[in-house]
Coordinates of C-alpha atoms in Angstrom, one line a residue:
X1 CA -17.1 -15.5 7.0
X2 CA -14.6 -18.2 5.8
X3 CA -15.8 -18.9 2.3
X4 CA -14.9 -21.5 -0.1
X5 CA -11.2 -21.2 -1.1
X6 CA -12.0 -20.7 -4.6
X7 CA -14.5 -17.9 -3.8
X8 CA -13.6 -14.3 -4.6
X9 CA -13.8 -12.2 -1.4
X10 CA -15.7 -9.0 -2.4
X11 CA -14.7 -7.4 1.0
X12 CA -11.1 -7.7 0.3
X13 CA -11.5 -5.6 -2.8
X14 CA -13.7 -3.1 -0.8
X15 CA -10.8 -2.8 1.6
X16 CA -8.4 -2.1 -1.0
X17 CA -10.8 0.4 -2.9
X18 CA -11.2 2.3 0.4
X19 CA -7.7 2.3 1.1
X20 CA -6.6 3.5 -2.4
X21 CA -9.2 6.5 -1.8
X22 CA -7.4 7.3 1.5
X23 CA -3.9 7.2 -0.3
X24 CA -5.2 9.7 -2.9
X25 CA -6.8 11.9 -0.3
X26 CA -3.5 11.8 1.6
X27 CA -1.6 13.0 -1.5
X28 CA -4.2 15.5 -2.4
X29 CA -4.6 17.1 1.0
X30 CA -2.5 15.4 3.7
X31 CA -4.0 17.0 6.9
X32 CA -7.4 15.3 6.0
X33 CA -5.9 11.9 6.2
X34 CA -3.5 12.2 9.2
X35 CA -6.1 10.0 11.1
X36 CA -5.7 7.2 8.6
X37 CA -2.1 7.4 8.0
X38 CA -1.1 4.6 10.4
X39 CA -2.9 1.8 8.4
X40 CA -3.8 2.7 4.8
X41 CA -0.6 1.3 3.8
X42 CA -0.2 -1.7 6.2
X43 CA -3.8 -2.7 5.3
X44 CA -2.4 -3.7 1.7
X45 CA 0.0 -6.0 3.2
X46 CA -2.7 -7.4 5.5
X47 CA -5.1 -8.2 2.5
X48 CA -2.2 -9.9 0.6
X49 CA -1.5 -12.0 3.7
X50 CA -5.2 -12.7 4.0
X51 CA -5.4 -13.9 0.3
X52 CA -2.2 -16.1 0.5
X53 CA -3.1 -19.7 0.3
X54 CA 0.4 -21.5 0.2
X55 CA 3.9 -20.6 0.7
X56 CA 5.2 -17.6 -1.0
X57 CA 6.0 -18.3 -4.6
X58 CA 8.9 -16.0 -5.1
X59 CA 8.8 -16.0 -9.0
X60 CA 5.1 -15.3 -9.0
X61 CA 5.7 -12.2 -6.8
X62 CA 8.4 -11.2 -9.1
X63 CA 6.1 -11.4 -12.0
X64 CA 3.1 -9.5 -10.3
X65 CA 5.2 -6.8 -8.3
X66 CA 8.6 -6.1 -10.1
X67 CA 7.3 -6.5 -13.6
X68 CA 4.6 -3.8 -13.0
X69 CA 7.1 -1.9 -11.4
X70 CA 9.2 -1.8 -14.5
X71 CA 5.8 -1.2 -16.7
X72 CA 4.7 1.6 -14.7
X73 CA 8.2 3.2 -14.4
X74 CA 8.5 3.3 -18.4
X75 CA 4.9 4.7 -18.5
X76 CA 5.7 7.6 -16.1
X77 CA 9.1 8.2 -17.8
X78 CA 7.2 8.9 -20.8
X79 CA 4.3 10.8 -19.4
X80 CA 6.8 13.3 -17.7
X81 CA 9.3 12.9 -20.5
X82 CA 12.3 13.0 -17.9
X83 CA 15.4 10.9 -18.7
X84 CA 18.1 12.5 -16.5
X85 CA 20.5 10.3 -14.7
X86 CA 18.8 10.8 -11.4
X87 CA 15.5 9.5 -12.7
X88 CA 17.2 6.4 -13.6
X89 CA 19.1 6.3 -10.3
X90 CA 15.8 6.8 -8.6
X91 CA 14.0 3.9 -10.6
X92 CA 16.9 1.6 -9.5
X93 CA 17.1 2.7 -5.8
X94 CA 13.3 2.9 -5.5
X95 CA 13.0 5.4 -2.7
X96 CA 11.4 8.9 -2.7
X97 CA 14.7 10.3 -1.1
X98 CA 18.1 9.1 0.0
X99 CA 17.9 10.5 3.5
X100 CA 15.0 11.0 6.1
X101 CA 12.7 13.5 4.7
X102 CA 13.7 16.5 7.0
X103 CA 17.4 16.1 6.4
X104 CA 19.3 19.2 5.2
X105 CA 20.7 18.8 1.5
X106 CA 18.4 15.7 0.9
X107 CA 18.5 14.0 -2.6
X108 CA 15.1 13.4 -4.0
X109 CA 15.2 10.5 -6.4
X110 CA 11.5 9.6 -7.6
X111 CA 10.9 12.8 -9.5
X112 CA 8.8 11.5 -12.4
X113 CA 5.5 10.9 -10.7
X114 CA 6.7 7.5 -9.8
X115 CA 7.0 8.3 -5.9
X116 CA 4.2 5.7 -5.0
X117 CA 6.2 2.8 -7.0
X118 CA 8.2 2.3 -3.7
X119 CA 5.3 0.4 -2.7
X120 CA 5.9 -2.7 -5.2
X121 CA 9.6 -3.1 -4.5
X122 CA 8.9 -2.8 -0.7
X123 CA 6.1 -5.6 -0.9
X124 CA 8.4 -7.8 -2.8
X125 CA 11.1 -7.6 -0.3
X126 CA 8.6 -8.0 2.5
X127 CA 7.4 -11.3 0.8
X128 CA 10.9 -12.4 0.6
X129 CA 11.2 -12.0 4.4
X130 CA 7.9 -13.6 5.0
X131 CA 9.0 -16.6 2.8
X132 CA 11.8 -17.2 5.1
X133 CA 9.7 -16.9 8.2
X134 CA 6.9 -19.2 6.9
X135 CA 9.3 -22.0 7.0
X136 CA 9.9 -21.8 10.6
X137 CA 8.1 -23.3 13.5
X138 CA 8.9 -20.3 15.5
X139 CA 7.1 -17.6 13.3
X140 CA 6.2 -15.5 16.3
X141 CA 9.7 -15.1 17.6
X142 CA 11.0 -14.3 14.1
X143 CA 8.1 -11.7 13.6
X144 CA 9.1 -10.0 17.1
X145 CA 12.7 -10.0 15.7
X146 CA 11.3 -8.3 12.4
X147 CA 9.9 -5.5 14.7
X148 CA 13.2 -5.1 16.6
X149 CA 15.2 -5.0 13.4
X150 CA 12.9 -2.5 12.1
X151 CA 13.4 -0.3 15.1
X152 CA 17.2 -0.7 15.0
X153 CA 17.2 0.4 11.3
X154 CA 15.4 3.6 12.2
X155 CA 18.9 4.8 13.4
X156 CA 20.4 4.5 10.0
X157 CA 21.4 7.8 8.5
X158 CA 20.0 6.8 5.0
X159 CA 16.9 5.2 3.6
X160 CA 17.8 1.8 2.2
X161 CA 17.1 0.9 -1.4
X162 CA 13.8 -1.0 -2.1
X163 CA 12.7 0.0 1.4
X164 CA 14.8 -2.9 2.9
X165 CA 14.6 -0.9 6.2
X166 CA 10.8 -0.9 6.3
X167 CA 10.2 -4.2 4.7
X168 CA 11.0 -6.1 8.0
X169 CA 8.1 -4.1 9.4
X170 CA 5.7 -4.6 6.6
X171 CA 6.3 -8.3 6.3
X172 CA 4.7 -8.5 9.8
X173 CA 1.5 -7.3 8.4
X174 CA 1.6 -10.0 5.7
X175 CA 1.7 -12.4 8.7
X176 CA -1.0 -10.6 10.5
X177 CA -3.4 -11.0 7.3
X178 CA -2.6 -14.9 7.3
X179 CA -3.3 -15.3 11.0
X180 CA -6.5 -13.1 10.7
X181 CA -7.8 -15.7 8.1
X182 CA -6.2 -18.7 9.9
X183 CA -7.8 -18.0 13.3
X184 CA -11.0 -16.3 11.9
X185 CA -10.5 -13.3 13.7
X186 CA -13.0 -11.2 11.8
X187 CA -15.6 -13.5 12.8
X188 CA -15.0 -12.6 16.6
X189 CA -15.7 -8.9 16.0
X190 CA -19.3 -8.0 16.7
X191 CA -20.5 -4.5 16.9
X192 CA -19.6 -4.0 20.5
X193 CA -16.0 -5.2 19.8
X194 CA -16.0 -2.9 16.7
X195 CA -17.0 0.1 18.7
X196 CA -14.5 -0.6 21.4
X197 CA -11.7 -1.0 19.0
X198 CA -12.7 2.1 17.1
X199 CA -12.3 4.0 20.5
X200 CA -8.9 2.3 21.0
X201 CA -7.8 3.2 17.5
X202 CA -8.7 6.9 17.9
X203 CA -6.7 7.0 21.0
X204 CA -3.8 5.2 19.8
X205 CA -3.6 7.3 16.3
X206 CA -3.6 10.5 18.3
X207 CA -0.6 9.2 20.4
X208 CA 1.1 7.9 17.2
X209 CA 0.7 10.9 15.0
X210 CA 1.2 11.1 11.3
X211 CA 3.1 8.2 9.5
X212 CA 4.9 8.1 6.3
X213 CA 6.2 4.7 5.7
X214 CA 7.7 5.6 2.3
X215 CA 10.3 7.6 3.9
X216 CA 10.5 5.6 7.4
X217 CA 8.4 7.8 9.3
X218 CA 6.8 5.7 12.1
X219 CA 5.0 8.6 14.1
X220 CA 5.9 8.9 17.7
X221 CA 7.1 5.4 18.1
X222 CA 7.0 2.1 15.9
X223 CA 5.9 0.4 18.8
X224 CA 2.8 2.5 19.2
X225 CA 2.4 2.4 15.3
X226 CA 2.4 -1.5 15.3
X227 CA -0.9 -2.1 17.3
X228 CA -2.5 1.1 15.8
X229 CA -1.8 -0.2 12.3
X230 CA -3.3 -3.7 13.1
X231 CA -6.3 -2.4 14.8
X232 CA -7.1 0.1 11.9
X233 CA -6.4 -2.7 9.3
X234 CA -8.9 -5.1 11.1
X235 CA -11.5 -2.4 11.6
X236 CA -11.5 -1.4 7.9
X237 CA -11.6 -5.2 6.9
X238 CA -14.7 -5.8 9.2
X239 CA -16.4 -2.6 8.1
X240 CA -15.8 -3.7 4.4
X241 CA -17.4 -6.9 5.3
X242 CA -20.7 -5.3 6.3
X243 CA -20.5 -3.2 2.9
X244 CA -20.6 -6.3 0.9
X245 CA -23.6 -6.7 -1.3
X246 CA -24.3 -2.9 -1.0
X247 CA -24.1 -0.3 -3.7
X248 CA -21.3 1.4 -1.9
X249 CA -19.6 -1.9 -1.4
X250 CA -19.7 -2.6 -5.1
X251 CA -18.5 0.8 -6.2
X252 CA -15.5 0.4 -3.8
X253 CA -14.9 -3.3 -4.8
X254 CA -14.7 -2.3 -8.6
X255 CA -12.0 0.4 -7.5
X256 CA -10.2 -2.2 -5.4
X257 CA -10.0 -4.7 -8.1
X258 CA -7.7 -2.1 -10.0
X259 CA -6.1 -0.6 -6.9
X260 CA -2.5 -1.3 -8.2
X261 CA -2.5 0.6 -11.3
X262 CA -4.6 3.5 -9.6
X263 CA -1.9 3.6 -6.9
X264 CA 0.8 3.9 -9.5
X265 CA -0.8 6.3 -11.9
X266 CA -2.7 8.8 -9.9
X267 CA 0.3 11.3 -9.4
X268 CA 0.2 12.8 -12.9
X269 CA -3.4 13.7 -12.7
X270 CA -2.8 15.0 -9.2
X271 CA -0.3 17.4 -10.6
X272 CA -2.7 18.6 -13.3
X273 CA -5.6 19.2 -11.1
X274 CA -3.4 20.7 -8.5
X275 CA -2.2 23.1 -11.1
X276 CA -5.6 23.9 -12.2
X277 CA -6.9 24.8 -8.8
X278 CA -3.9 26.7 -8.0
X279 CA -4.3 28.9 -11.5
X280 CA -8.0 29.4 -11.5
X281 CA -9.4 28.9 -8.1
X282 CA -6.5 29.8 -5.7
X283 CA -8.8 30.9 -2.8
X284 CA -10.8 27.6 -2.6
X285 CA -10.7 25.9 0.6
X286 CA -7.7 23.3 0.5
X287 CA -9.8 20.4 2.1
X288 CA -12.6 21.2 -0.7
X289 CA -9.7 21.0 -3.3
X290 CA -8.3 17.8 -1.9
X291 CA -11.9 16.0 -1.9
X292 CA -12.7 17.2 -5.2
X293 CA -9.4 16.4 -6.7
X294 CA -9.4 12.8 -5.3
X295 CA -13.0 12.3 -6.9
X296 CA -11.8 13.7 -10.3
X297 CA -8.5 11.5 -10.2
X298 CA -10.6 8.4 -9.5
X299 CA -12.9 9.0 -12.4
X300 CA -10.3 9.8 -14.9
X301 CA -7.5 7.1 -13.8
X302 CA -10.1 4.3 -13.6
X303 CA -10.5 3.6 -17.2
X304 CA -6.7 3.6 -17.8
X305 CA -6.4 1.3 -14.7
X306 CA -8.9 -1.2 -16.1
X307 CA -7.1 -1.2 -19.5
X308 CA -3.6 -1.8 -18.0
X309 CA -4.9 -4.4 -15.6
X310 CA -6.7 -6.2 -18.2
X311 CA -4.4 -6.1 -21.2
X312 CA -0.9 -4.4 -20.7
X313 CA 0.3 -6.0 -17.4
X314 CA -1.0 -9.7 -18.2
X315 CA 0.8 -9.3 -21.6
X316 CA 4.0 -8.4 -20.1
X317 CA 3.9 -11.0 -17.3
X318 CA 2.8 -13.5 -19.8
X319 CA 5.7 -12.8 -22.1
X320 CA 8.1 -12.8 -19.2
X321 CA 6.9 -16.0 -17.8
X322 CA 7.3 -17.8 -21.2
X323 CA 10.6 -16.5 -21.7
X324 CA 11.6 -17.6 -18.1
X325 CA 10.4 -21.2 -19.0
X326 CA 12.4 -21.3 -22.1

């Protein structure tokens, strides 16, 4: 499985493509995706770690995560045409809400279709944490400390800006991805191991319950979520590897290559199609609505995602990078 370092791994794009499908499905009809909520965000961090070849380049991560965050924030502000102070505060704070989701009198911050953008700032902070751990000879001890810190931060009465409270937990998955590649763990998964861990995942995900990392919800326990998310991520990676060189695999790979803009821009389309179904087909089964909405969103947002990924983001990143050098 370990290919030449310059070779592009199609199964990584397939993994991202499947994951972004699960994310949109979770937003379109959450009950349908409760079984996958434990891993469909962590797996993005695992794939990032898997694709890392050297020590973290903080400047590069700023260009590839924070610049897109700014660009997509501006795009969504224009789409929703909302420029109230709370919108700017939300963009700075980069969190869906100020308090845990069920808190009375909660303050909702990301109101301009930019709810998913918390992912970018969270990944940036996670890479900063991982960059520190990378330089240590006691990485496993520090990663264990990250898990304990994440657990301790669950007792905070507020959600921290830029998902600092969950970034310690998500940084572990960057490390997991790096270790999966380093120790060729995917090569050790034959069909029997795959079936065994599918059974383990089903049991653990049932115990863990529904997860929402954007608002620091770890299910029944962060310590149950941890192995559940790792097993789910590895299973998806291995299944994606089997899908390489297949028609389905190629389709998901194309989606996965542009998963970032799809992730950031799908909410406006979700709002439009949800309103359409509520107005014209109010009695349609919610599960059918969720599936149809997801397919329509992927079809509609994909051309914009390709355009933004090909022209808009590279232009902004190039300009900022040149300015930085000067």
